[in-house]
Coordinates of C-alpha atoms and ligand atoms in Angstrom, one line a residue:
X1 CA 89.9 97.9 1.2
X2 CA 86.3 97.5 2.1
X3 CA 86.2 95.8 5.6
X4 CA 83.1 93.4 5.7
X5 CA 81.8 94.3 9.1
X6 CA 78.2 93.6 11.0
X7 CA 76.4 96.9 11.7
X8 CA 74.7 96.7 14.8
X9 CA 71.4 97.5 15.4
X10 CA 69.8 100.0 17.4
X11 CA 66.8 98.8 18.6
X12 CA 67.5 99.5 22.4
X13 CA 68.2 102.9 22.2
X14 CA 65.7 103.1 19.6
X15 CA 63.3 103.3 22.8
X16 CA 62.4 107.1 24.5
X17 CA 65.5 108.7 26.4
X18 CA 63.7 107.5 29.8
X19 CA 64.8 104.0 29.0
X20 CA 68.4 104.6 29.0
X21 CA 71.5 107.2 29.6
X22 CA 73.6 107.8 26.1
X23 CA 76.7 107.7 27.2
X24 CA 80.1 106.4 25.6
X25 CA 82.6 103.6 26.7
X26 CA 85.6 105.2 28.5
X27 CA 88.8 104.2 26.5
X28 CA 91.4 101.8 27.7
X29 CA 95.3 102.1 27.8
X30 CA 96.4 98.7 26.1
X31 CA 93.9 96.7 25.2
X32 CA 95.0 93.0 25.1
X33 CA 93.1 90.1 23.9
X34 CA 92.1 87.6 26.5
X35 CA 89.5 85.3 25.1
X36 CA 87.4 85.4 21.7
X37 CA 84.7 83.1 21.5
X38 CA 84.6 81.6 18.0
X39 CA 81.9 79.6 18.4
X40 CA 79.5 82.3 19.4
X41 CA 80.7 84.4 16.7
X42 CA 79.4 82.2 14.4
X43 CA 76.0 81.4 15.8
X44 CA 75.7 85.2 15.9
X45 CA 76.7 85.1 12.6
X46 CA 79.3 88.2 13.4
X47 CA 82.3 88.7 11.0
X48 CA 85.3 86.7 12.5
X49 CA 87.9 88.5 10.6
X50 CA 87.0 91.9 11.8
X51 CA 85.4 91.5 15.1
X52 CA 89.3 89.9 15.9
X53 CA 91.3 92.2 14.2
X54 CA 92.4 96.1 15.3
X55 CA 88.9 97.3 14.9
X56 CA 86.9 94.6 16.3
X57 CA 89.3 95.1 19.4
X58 CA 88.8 98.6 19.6
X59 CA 85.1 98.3 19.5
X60 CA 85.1 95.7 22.0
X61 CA 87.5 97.4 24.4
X62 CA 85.5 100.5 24.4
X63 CA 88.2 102.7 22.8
X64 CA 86.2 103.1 19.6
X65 CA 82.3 103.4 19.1
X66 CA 81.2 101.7 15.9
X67 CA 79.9 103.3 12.7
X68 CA 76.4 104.2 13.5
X69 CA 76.0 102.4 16.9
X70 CA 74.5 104.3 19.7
X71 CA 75.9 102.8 23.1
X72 CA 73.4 103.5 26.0
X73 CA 73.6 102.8 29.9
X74 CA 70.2 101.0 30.9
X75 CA 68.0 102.2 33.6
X76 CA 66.6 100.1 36.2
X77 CA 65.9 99.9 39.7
X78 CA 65.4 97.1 42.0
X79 CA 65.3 95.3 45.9
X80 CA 69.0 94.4 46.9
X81 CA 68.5 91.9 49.4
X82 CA 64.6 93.0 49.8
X83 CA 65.7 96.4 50.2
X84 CA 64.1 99.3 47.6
X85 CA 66.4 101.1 45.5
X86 CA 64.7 103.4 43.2
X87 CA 67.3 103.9 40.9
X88 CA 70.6 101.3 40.1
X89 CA 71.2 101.5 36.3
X90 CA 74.0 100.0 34.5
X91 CA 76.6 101.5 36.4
X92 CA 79.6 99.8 34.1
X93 CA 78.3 98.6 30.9
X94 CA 77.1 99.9 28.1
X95 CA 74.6 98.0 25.5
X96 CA 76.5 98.3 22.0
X97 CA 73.6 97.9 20.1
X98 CA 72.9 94.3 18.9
X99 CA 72.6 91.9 16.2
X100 CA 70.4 89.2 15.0
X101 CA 71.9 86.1 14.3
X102 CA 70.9 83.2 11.1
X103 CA 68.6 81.8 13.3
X104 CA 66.7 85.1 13.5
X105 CA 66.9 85.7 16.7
X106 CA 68.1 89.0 18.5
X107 CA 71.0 89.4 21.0
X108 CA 72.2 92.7 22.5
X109 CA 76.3 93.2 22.8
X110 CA 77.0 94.9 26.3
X111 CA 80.7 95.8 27.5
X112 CA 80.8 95.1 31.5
X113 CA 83.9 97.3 33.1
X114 CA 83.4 99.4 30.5
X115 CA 83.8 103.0 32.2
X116 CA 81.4 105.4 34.3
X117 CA 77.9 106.3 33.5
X118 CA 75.3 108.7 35.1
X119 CA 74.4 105.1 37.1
X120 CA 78.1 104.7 38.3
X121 CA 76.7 106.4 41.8
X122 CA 80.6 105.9 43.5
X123 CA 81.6 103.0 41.4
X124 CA 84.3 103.3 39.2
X125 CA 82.8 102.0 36.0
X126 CA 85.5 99.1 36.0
X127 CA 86.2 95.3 36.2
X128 CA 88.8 93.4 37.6
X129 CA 90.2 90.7 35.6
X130 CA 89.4 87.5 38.1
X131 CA 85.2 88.2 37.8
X132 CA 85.8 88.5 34.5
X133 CA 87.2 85.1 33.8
X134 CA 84.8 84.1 36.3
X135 CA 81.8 85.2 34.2
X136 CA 83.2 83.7 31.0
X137 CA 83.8 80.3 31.9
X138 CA 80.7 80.2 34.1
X139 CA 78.5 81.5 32.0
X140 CA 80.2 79.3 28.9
X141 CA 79.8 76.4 30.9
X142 CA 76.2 77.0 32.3
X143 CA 75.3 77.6 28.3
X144 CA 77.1 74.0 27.7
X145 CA 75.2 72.5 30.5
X146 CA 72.4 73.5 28.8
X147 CA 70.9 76.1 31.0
X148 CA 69.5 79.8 29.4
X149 CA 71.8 82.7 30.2
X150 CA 73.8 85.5 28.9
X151 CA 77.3 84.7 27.0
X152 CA 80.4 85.9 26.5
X153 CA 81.6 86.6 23.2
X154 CA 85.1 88.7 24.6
X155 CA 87.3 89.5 27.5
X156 CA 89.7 91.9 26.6
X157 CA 92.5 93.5 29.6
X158 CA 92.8 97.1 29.7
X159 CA 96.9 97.2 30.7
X160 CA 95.0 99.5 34.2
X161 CA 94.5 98.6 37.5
X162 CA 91.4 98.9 39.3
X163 CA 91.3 99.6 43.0
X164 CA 89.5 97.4 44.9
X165 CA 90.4 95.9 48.2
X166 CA 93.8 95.8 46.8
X167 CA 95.0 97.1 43.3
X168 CA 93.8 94.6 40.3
X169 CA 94.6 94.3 37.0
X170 CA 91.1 95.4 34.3
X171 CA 89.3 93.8 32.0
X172 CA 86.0 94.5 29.9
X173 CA 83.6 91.5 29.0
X174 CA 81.7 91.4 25.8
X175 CA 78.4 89.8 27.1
X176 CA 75.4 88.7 24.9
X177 CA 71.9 88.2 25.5
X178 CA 68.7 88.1 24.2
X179 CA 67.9 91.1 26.2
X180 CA 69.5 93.0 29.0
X181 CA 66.0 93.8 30.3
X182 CA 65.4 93.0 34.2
X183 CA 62.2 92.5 36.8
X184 CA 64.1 95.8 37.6
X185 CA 63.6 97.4 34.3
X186 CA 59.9 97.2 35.1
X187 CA 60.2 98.1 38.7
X188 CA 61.8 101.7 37.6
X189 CA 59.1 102.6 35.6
X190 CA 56.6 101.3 38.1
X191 CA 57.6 103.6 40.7
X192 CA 57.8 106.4 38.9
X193 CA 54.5 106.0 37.4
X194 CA 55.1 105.9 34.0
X195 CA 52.6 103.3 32.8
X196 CA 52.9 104.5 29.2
X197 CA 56.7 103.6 29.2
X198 CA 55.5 100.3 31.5
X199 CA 53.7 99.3 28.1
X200 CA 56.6 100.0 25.8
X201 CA 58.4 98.0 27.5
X202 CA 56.6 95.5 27.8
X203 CA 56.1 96.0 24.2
X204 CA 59.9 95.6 23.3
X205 CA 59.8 92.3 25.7
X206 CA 57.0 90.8 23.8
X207 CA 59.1 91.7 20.2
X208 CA 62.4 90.5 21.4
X209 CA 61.5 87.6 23.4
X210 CA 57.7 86.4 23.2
X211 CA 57.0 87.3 19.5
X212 CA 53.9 85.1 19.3
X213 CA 52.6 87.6 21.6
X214 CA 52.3 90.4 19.2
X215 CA 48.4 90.3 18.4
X216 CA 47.0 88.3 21.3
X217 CA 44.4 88.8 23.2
X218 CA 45.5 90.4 26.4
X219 CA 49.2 90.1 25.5
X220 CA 50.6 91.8 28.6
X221 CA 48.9 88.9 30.9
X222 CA 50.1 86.4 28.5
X223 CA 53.9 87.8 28.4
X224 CA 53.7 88.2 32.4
X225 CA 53.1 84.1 32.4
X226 CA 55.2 83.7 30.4
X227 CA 57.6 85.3 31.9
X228 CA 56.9 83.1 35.0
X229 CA 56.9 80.3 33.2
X230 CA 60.3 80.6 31.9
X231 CA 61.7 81.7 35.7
X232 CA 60.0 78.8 37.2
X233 CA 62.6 76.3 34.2
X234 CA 65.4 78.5 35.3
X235 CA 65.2 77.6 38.5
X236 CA 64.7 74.4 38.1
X237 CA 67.6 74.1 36.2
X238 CA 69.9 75.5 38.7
X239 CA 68.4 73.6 41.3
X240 CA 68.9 70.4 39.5
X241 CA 72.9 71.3 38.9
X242 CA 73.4 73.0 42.3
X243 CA 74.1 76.2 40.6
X244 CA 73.8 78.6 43.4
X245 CA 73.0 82.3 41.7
X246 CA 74.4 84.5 45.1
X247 CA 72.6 87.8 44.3
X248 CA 68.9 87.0 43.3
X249 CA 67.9 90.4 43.4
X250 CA 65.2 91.9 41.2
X251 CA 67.8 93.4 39.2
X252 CA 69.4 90.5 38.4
X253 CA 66.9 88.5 37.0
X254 CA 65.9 88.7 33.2
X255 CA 62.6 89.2 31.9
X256 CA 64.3 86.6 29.2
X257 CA 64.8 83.5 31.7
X258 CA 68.1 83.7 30.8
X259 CA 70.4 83.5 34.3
X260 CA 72.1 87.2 34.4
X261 CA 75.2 88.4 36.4
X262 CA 77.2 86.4 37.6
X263 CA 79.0 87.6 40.4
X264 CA 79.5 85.7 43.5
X265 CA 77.2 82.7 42.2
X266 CA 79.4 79.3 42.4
X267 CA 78.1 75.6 42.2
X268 CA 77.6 73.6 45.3
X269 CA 80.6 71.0 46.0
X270 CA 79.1 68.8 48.7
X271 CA 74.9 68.6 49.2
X272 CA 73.7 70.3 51.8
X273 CA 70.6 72.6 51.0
X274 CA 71.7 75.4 52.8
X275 CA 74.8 75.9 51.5
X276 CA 75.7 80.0 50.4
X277 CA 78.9 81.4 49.6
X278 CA 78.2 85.2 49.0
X279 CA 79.8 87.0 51.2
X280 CA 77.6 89.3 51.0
X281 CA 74.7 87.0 51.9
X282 CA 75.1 87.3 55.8
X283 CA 71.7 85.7 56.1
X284 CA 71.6 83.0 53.7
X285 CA 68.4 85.3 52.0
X286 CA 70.0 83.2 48.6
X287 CA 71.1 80.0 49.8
X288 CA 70.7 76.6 47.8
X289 CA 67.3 76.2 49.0
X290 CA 65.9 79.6 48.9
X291 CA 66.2 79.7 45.6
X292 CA 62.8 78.8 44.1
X293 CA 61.2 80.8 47.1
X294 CA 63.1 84.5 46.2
X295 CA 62.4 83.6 42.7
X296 CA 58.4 83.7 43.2
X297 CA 59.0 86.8 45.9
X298 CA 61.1 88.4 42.7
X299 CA 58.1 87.4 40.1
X300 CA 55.9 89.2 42.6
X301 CA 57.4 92.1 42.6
X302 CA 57.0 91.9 38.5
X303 CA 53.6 91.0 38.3
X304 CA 53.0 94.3 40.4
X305 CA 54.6 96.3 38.2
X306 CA 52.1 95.0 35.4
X307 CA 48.8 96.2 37.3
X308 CA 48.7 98.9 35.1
X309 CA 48.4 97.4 32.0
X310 CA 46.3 94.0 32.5
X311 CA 43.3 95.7 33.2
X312 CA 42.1 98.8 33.4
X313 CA 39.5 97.4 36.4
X314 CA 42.3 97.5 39.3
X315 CA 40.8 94.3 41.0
X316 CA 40.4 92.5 38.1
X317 CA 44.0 93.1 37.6
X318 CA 45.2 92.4 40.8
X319 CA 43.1 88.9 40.2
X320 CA 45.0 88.4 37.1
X321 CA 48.3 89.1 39.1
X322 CA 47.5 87.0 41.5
X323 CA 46.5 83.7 39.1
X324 CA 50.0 84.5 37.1
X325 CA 51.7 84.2 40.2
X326 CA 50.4 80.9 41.7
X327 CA 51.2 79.4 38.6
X328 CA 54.9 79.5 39.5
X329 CA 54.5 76.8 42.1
X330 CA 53.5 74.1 40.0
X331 CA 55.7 75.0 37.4
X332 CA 58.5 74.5 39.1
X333 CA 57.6 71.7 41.1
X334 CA 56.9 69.6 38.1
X335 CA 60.3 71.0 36.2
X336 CA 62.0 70.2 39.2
X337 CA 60.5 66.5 40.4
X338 CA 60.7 65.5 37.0
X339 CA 64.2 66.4 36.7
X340 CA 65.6 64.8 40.1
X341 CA 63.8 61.8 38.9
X342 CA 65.4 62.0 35.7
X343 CA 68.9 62.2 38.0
X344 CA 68.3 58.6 39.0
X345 CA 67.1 57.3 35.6
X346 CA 63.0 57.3 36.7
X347 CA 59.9 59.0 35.4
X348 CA 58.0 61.0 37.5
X349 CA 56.1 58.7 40.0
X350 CA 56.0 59.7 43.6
X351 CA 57.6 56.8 44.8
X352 CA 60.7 57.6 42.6
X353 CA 60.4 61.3 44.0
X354 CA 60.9 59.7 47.5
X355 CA 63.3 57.7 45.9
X356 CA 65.2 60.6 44.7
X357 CA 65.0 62.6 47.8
X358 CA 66.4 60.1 50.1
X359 CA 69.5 59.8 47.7
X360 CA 69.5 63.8 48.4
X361 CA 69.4 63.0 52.0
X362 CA 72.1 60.5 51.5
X363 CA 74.4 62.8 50.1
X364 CA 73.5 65.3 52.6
X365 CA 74.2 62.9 55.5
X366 CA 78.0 61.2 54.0
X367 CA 78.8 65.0 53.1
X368 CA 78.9 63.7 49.6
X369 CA 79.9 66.0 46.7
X370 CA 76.3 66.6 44.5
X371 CA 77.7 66.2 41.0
X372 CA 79.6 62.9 41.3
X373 CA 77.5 61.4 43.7
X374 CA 74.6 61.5 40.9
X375 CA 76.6 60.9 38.1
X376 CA 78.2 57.9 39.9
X377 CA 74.8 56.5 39.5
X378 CA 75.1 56.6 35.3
X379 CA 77.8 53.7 35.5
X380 CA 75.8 51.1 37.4
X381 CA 73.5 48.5 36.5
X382 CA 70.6 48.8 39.1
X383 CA 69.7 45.2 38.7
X384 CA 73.5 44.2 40.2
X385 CA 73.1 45.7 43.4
X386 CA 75.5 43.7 45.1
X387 CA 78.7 44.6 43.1
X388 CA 76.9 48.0 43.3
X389 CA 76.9 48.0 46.9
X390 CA 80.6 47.7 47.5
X391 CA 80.8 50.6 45.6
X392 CA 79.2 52.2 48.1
X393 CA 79.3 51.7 51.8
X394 CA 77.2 51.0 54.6
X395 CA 73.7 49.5 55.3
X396 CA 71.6 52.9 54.3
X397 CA 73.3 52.7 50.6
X398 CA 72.7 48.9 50.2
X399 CA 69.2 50.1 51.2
X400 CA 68.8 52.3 48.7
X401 CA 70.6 50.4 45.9
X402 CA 67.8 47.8 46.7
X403 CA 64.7 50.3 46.2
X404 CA 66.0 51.6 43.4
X405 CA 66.7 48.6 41.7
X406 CA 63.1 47.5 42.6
X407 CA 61.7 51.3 40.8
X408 CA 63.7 50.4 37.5
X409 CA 62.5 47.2 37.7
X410 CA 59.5 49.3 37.1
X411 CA 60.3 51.0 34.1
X412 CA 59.5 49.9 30.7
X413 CA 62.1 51.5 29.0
X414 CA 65.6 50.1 28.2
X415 CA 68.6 50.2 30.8
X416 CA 70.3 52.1 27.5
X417 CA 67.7 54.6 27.4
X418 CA 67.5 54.9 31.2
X419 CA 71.4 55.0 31.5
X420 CA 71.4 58.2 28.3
X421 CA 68.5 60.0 30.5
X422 CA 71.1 60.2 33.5
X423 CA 74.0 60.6 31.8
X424 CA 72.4 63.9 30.5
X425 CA 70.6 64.7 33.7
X426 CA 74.1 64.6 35.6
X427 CA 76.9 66.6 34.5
X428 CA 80.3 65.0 34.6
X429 CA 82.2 68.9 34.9
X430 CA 81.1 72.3 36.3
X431 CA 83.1 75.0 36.9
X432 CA 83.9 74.1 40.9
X433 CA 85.1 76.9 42.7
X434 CA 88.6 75.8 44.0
X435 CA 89.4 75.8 40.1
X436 CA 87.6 78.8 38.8
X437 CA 90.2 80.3 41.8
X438 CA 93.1 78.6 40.7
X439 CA 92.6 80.1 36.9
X440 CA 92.3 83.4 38.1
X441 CA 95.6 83.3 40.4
X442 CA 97.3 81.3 37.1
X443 CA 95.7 84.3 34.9
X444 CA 96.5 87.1 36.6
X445 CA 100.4 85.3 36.9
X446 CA 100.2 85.7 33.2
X447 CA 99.5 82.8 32.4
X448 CA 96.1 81.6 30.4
X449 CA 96.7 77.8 30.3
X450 CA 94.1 77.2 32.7
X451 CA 91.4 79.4 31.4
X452 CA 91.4 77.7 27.9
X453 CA 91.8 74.1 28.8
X454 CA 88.5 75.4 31.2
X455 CA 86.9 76.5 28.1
X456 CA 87.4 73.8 25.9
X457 CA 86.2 71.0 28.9
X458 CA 83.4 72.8 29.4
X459 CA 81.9 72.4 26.3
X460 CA 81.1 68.9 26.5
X461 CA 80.4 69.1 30.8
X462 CA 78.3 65.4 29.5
X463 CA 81.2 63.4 28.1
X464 CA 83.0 61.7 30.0
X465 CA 86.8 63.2 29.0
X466 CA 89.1 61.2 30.7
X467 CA 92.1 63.2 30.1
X468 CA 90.7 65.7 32.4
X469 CA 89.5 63.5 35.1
X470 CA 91.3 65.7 37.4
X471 CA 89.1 68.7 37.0
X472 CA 86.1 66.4 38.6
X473 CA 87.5 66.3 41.8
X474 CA 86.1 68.1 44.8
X475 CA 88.5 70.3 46.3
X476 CA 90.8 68.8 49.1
X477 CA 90.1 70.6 52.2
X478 CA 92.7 73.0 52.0
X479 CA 91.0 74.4 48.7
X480 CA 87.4 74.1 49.4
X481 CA 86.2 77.8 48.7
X482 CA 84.2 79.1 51.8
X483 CA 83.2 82.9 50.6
X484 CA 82.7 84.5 46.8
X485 CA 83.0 88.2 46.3
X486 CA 80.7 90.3 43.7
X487 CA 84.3 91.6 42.9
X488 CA 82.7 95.1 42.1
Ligands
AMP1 P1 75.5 94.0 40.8 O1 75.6 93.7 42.2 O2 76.7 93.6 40.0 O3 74.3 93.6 40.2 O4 75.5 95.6 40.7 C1 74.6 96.4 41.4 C2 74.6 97.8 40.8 O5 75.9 98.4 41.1 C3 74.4 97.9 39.3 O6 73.7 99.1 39.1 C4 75.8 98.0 38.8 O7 75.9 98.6 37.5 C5 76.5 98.8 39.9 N1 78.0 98.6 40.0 C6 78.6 97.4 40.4 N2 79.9 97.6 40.3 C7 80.2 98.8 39.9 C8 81.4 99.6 39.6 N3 82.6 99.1 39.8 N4 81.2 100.8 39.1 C9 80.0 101.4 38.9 N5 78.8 100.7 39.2 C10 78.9 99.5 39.6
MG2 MG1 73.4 93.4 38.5

């Protein structure tokens, strides 16, 4: 029987050896299914029937290499934590090859935990099941929420252990993205001065994720503000959800705008701007409020690697650096002020900006959690402030209620309209911490329960689902997560 199957393509690899290792997935004793995403399937267009049956499984768990794919470790460097490392690499994944989906556009298929490459350095190559479930409801939800990332299409457990602190039961993640390329991809062919491979890659960027690119007029300035532009929306984003990333280094951030690697990253329960729960992050160099800040230090980095090719006059392309790179600040500023007005039902004005910052400073001060304390704001009718204000408590709130009443007052849009703008500026679930914990202690129990009802809620983190009310909770003190772990 002919199996209808999706080839994969090749254009990764396709790229000179420098850009990559070829190396082979590292077979698994019992592969066992953990989570398939049908939905992604089908935007990728991918064959259901085989990618879920014995070969798909095979494929996926890294104990087979698909008909005509070439699977390839990616090189990079990058600064961990502002530190140089000339040479990281993926030292457990391996880029399948990839596939372009009905809507034409391009995603590579990487296995994470997938075995040792020549990048491994000590590593073992290998994932433990709890990141794993980690990184496919997160990076699910932060999709659902509406933010750019990678996805997962699989999770698959190996039947090994993997020795970390203690021994751990392995899994391999199927991830997807438009590209797997990093500031750190740059950054590796930066140092070692190969400015031809620079422009390749930059090249590949422009084909996979800037196509209107291709024949303009000094494309590699263009694709490096770009680039900026879509960081400085990222951020914005994450900012606006209190999505705090954990590991911002220049390795982990995609030339795509798409959030990458999530290891340690967790949302914020309670406002307070410099929360961190790495515990790695001794310093706080990636807390809540740093965020924007390491973002442009990252895009710095970047927009050095592209001296080379903006101009072959070295000032005039450190002046064209330098203009890419201030752009960042206004970009974000206006993402972000338009979208913490947007939390409290306001354009941008900077009245409502105060407005929306002394709510922040509210929440900061009651030790309010983030998410509820704006989406509690989607229910009420600013014009009855004093039923409002029993809601609420104290002199400060009824203070507030009152100003903000006073700025809608303002508006000349409909309470409706004003009421759908904050209902979809202010999620009603993310993936909290205490419960992403409580799934992976359920999971690695046996028991999956958790994981999918996680999965299926956090597709629609806008609706209000009352069935699941429970999951909007913060944690009660006892399960308030203090540290996360990269979990490599
Ligand atoms: P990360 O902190 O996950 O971004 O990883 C930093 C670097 O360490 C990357 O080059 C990873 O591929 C590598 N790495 C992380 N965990 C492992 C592991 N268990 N085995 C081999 N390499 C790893
Ligand atoms: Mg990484």
């Amino acid at each position: 029987m002919d199996i209808p199957t999706t080839p994969l393509g090749q254009s990764f690899a396709a790229l000179p050896d420098l850009f990559y290792a070829p190396v082979a997935p590292t077979p698994v004793v019992t592969p066992t299914w953990i989570g398939f995403n049908n939905k992604l399937a089908e935007t990728l267009g991918l064959d259901r029937g085989f990618w879920q049956g014995d070969e798909g499984m095979a494929i996926l768990s890294g104990n087979k290499v698909a008909d005509g794919s070439q699977p390839v470790a990616m090189a990079y460097a990058g600064h961990q934590f502002g530190n140089w490392v000339p040479q990281l690499g993926d030292g457990r994944a391996h880029i399948l090859g990839d596939v372009t989906a009905p809507n034409g556009q391009t995603y590579d298929v990487q296995l994470k935990g997938s075995g040792p490459t020549p990048f491994s350095r000590n590593g073992d190559g290998r994932a433990a099941l709890g990141p794993v479930l980690r990184e496919y409801v997160m990076s699910e939800a932060m999709h659902n929420l509406g933010v750019p990332t990678t996805r997962a299409l699989a999770a698959i457990s190996t039947g090994e252990r993997v020795q970390r602190e203690t021994g751990l039961p392995g899994a391999v993640l199927t991830r997807i993205a438009t590209s797997f390329v990093r500031v750190g991809t740059f950054q590796y062919f930066m140092a070692r001065g190969e400015h031809e491979a620079l422009a390749q890659l930059a090249d590949f960027v422009i084909e996979r994720h800037y196509p209107d690119l291709r024949d303009a007029e000094h494309k590699y300035v263009k694709l490096l503000e770009a680039i900026i532009a879509r960081q400085a929306e990222l951020i914005a984003h994450w900012q606006l959800i209190g999505f705090i990333h954990g590991v911002m280094n220049t390795d982990n951030m995609a030339v795509s705008g798409e959030t990458i690697d999530y290891g340690p990253c967790a949302f914020m329960d309670h406002y307070h701007p410099e929360t961190v729960f790495s515990s790695i992050d001794e310093f706080g160099r990636y807390a809540y409020h740093n965020q924007p800040r390491i973002a442009r230090w990252n895009l710095g980095v970047l927009a050095q690697c592209f001296l080379p090719i903006l101009h072959e006059n070295g000032d005039a392309a450190v002046q064209l650096a330098q203009d890419a790179i201030n752009a960042f600040a206004p970009q974000f500023d206006e993402a972000f002020k338009t979208g913490l007005c947007r939390k409290i039902g306001l354009s941008l004005t900077e009245d409502n900006m105060a407005l929306a910052v002394a709510y922040l400073d509210l929440l900061q001060e009651y030790n309010l959690d983030f998410t509820n304390g704006f989406r509690k704001l989607v229910s009420l009718d600013p014009a009855e402030i004093e039923v409002n204000a029993n809601k609420f408590e104290g002199d400060s709130w009824r203070d507030w209620l009152g100003k903000w009443a006073a700025a809608h007052d303002n508006e000349d849009t409909s309470l409706t309209a004003r009421q759908e703008i904050m209902r979809l500026s202010n999620p009603r679930f993310i993936p909290r911490n205490h419960l992403m914990e409580r799934m992976i202690a359920e999971a690695m129990d046996g028991d999956l329960s958790l994981f999918n009802t996680l999965n299926q809620v956090y597709q629609h983190p806008y609706d209000d689902q009352p069935e699941f009310d429970a999951f909007t909770a913060p944690p009660a003190n006892e399960e308030r997560v203090q540290r996360t772990f990269c979990g490599t």
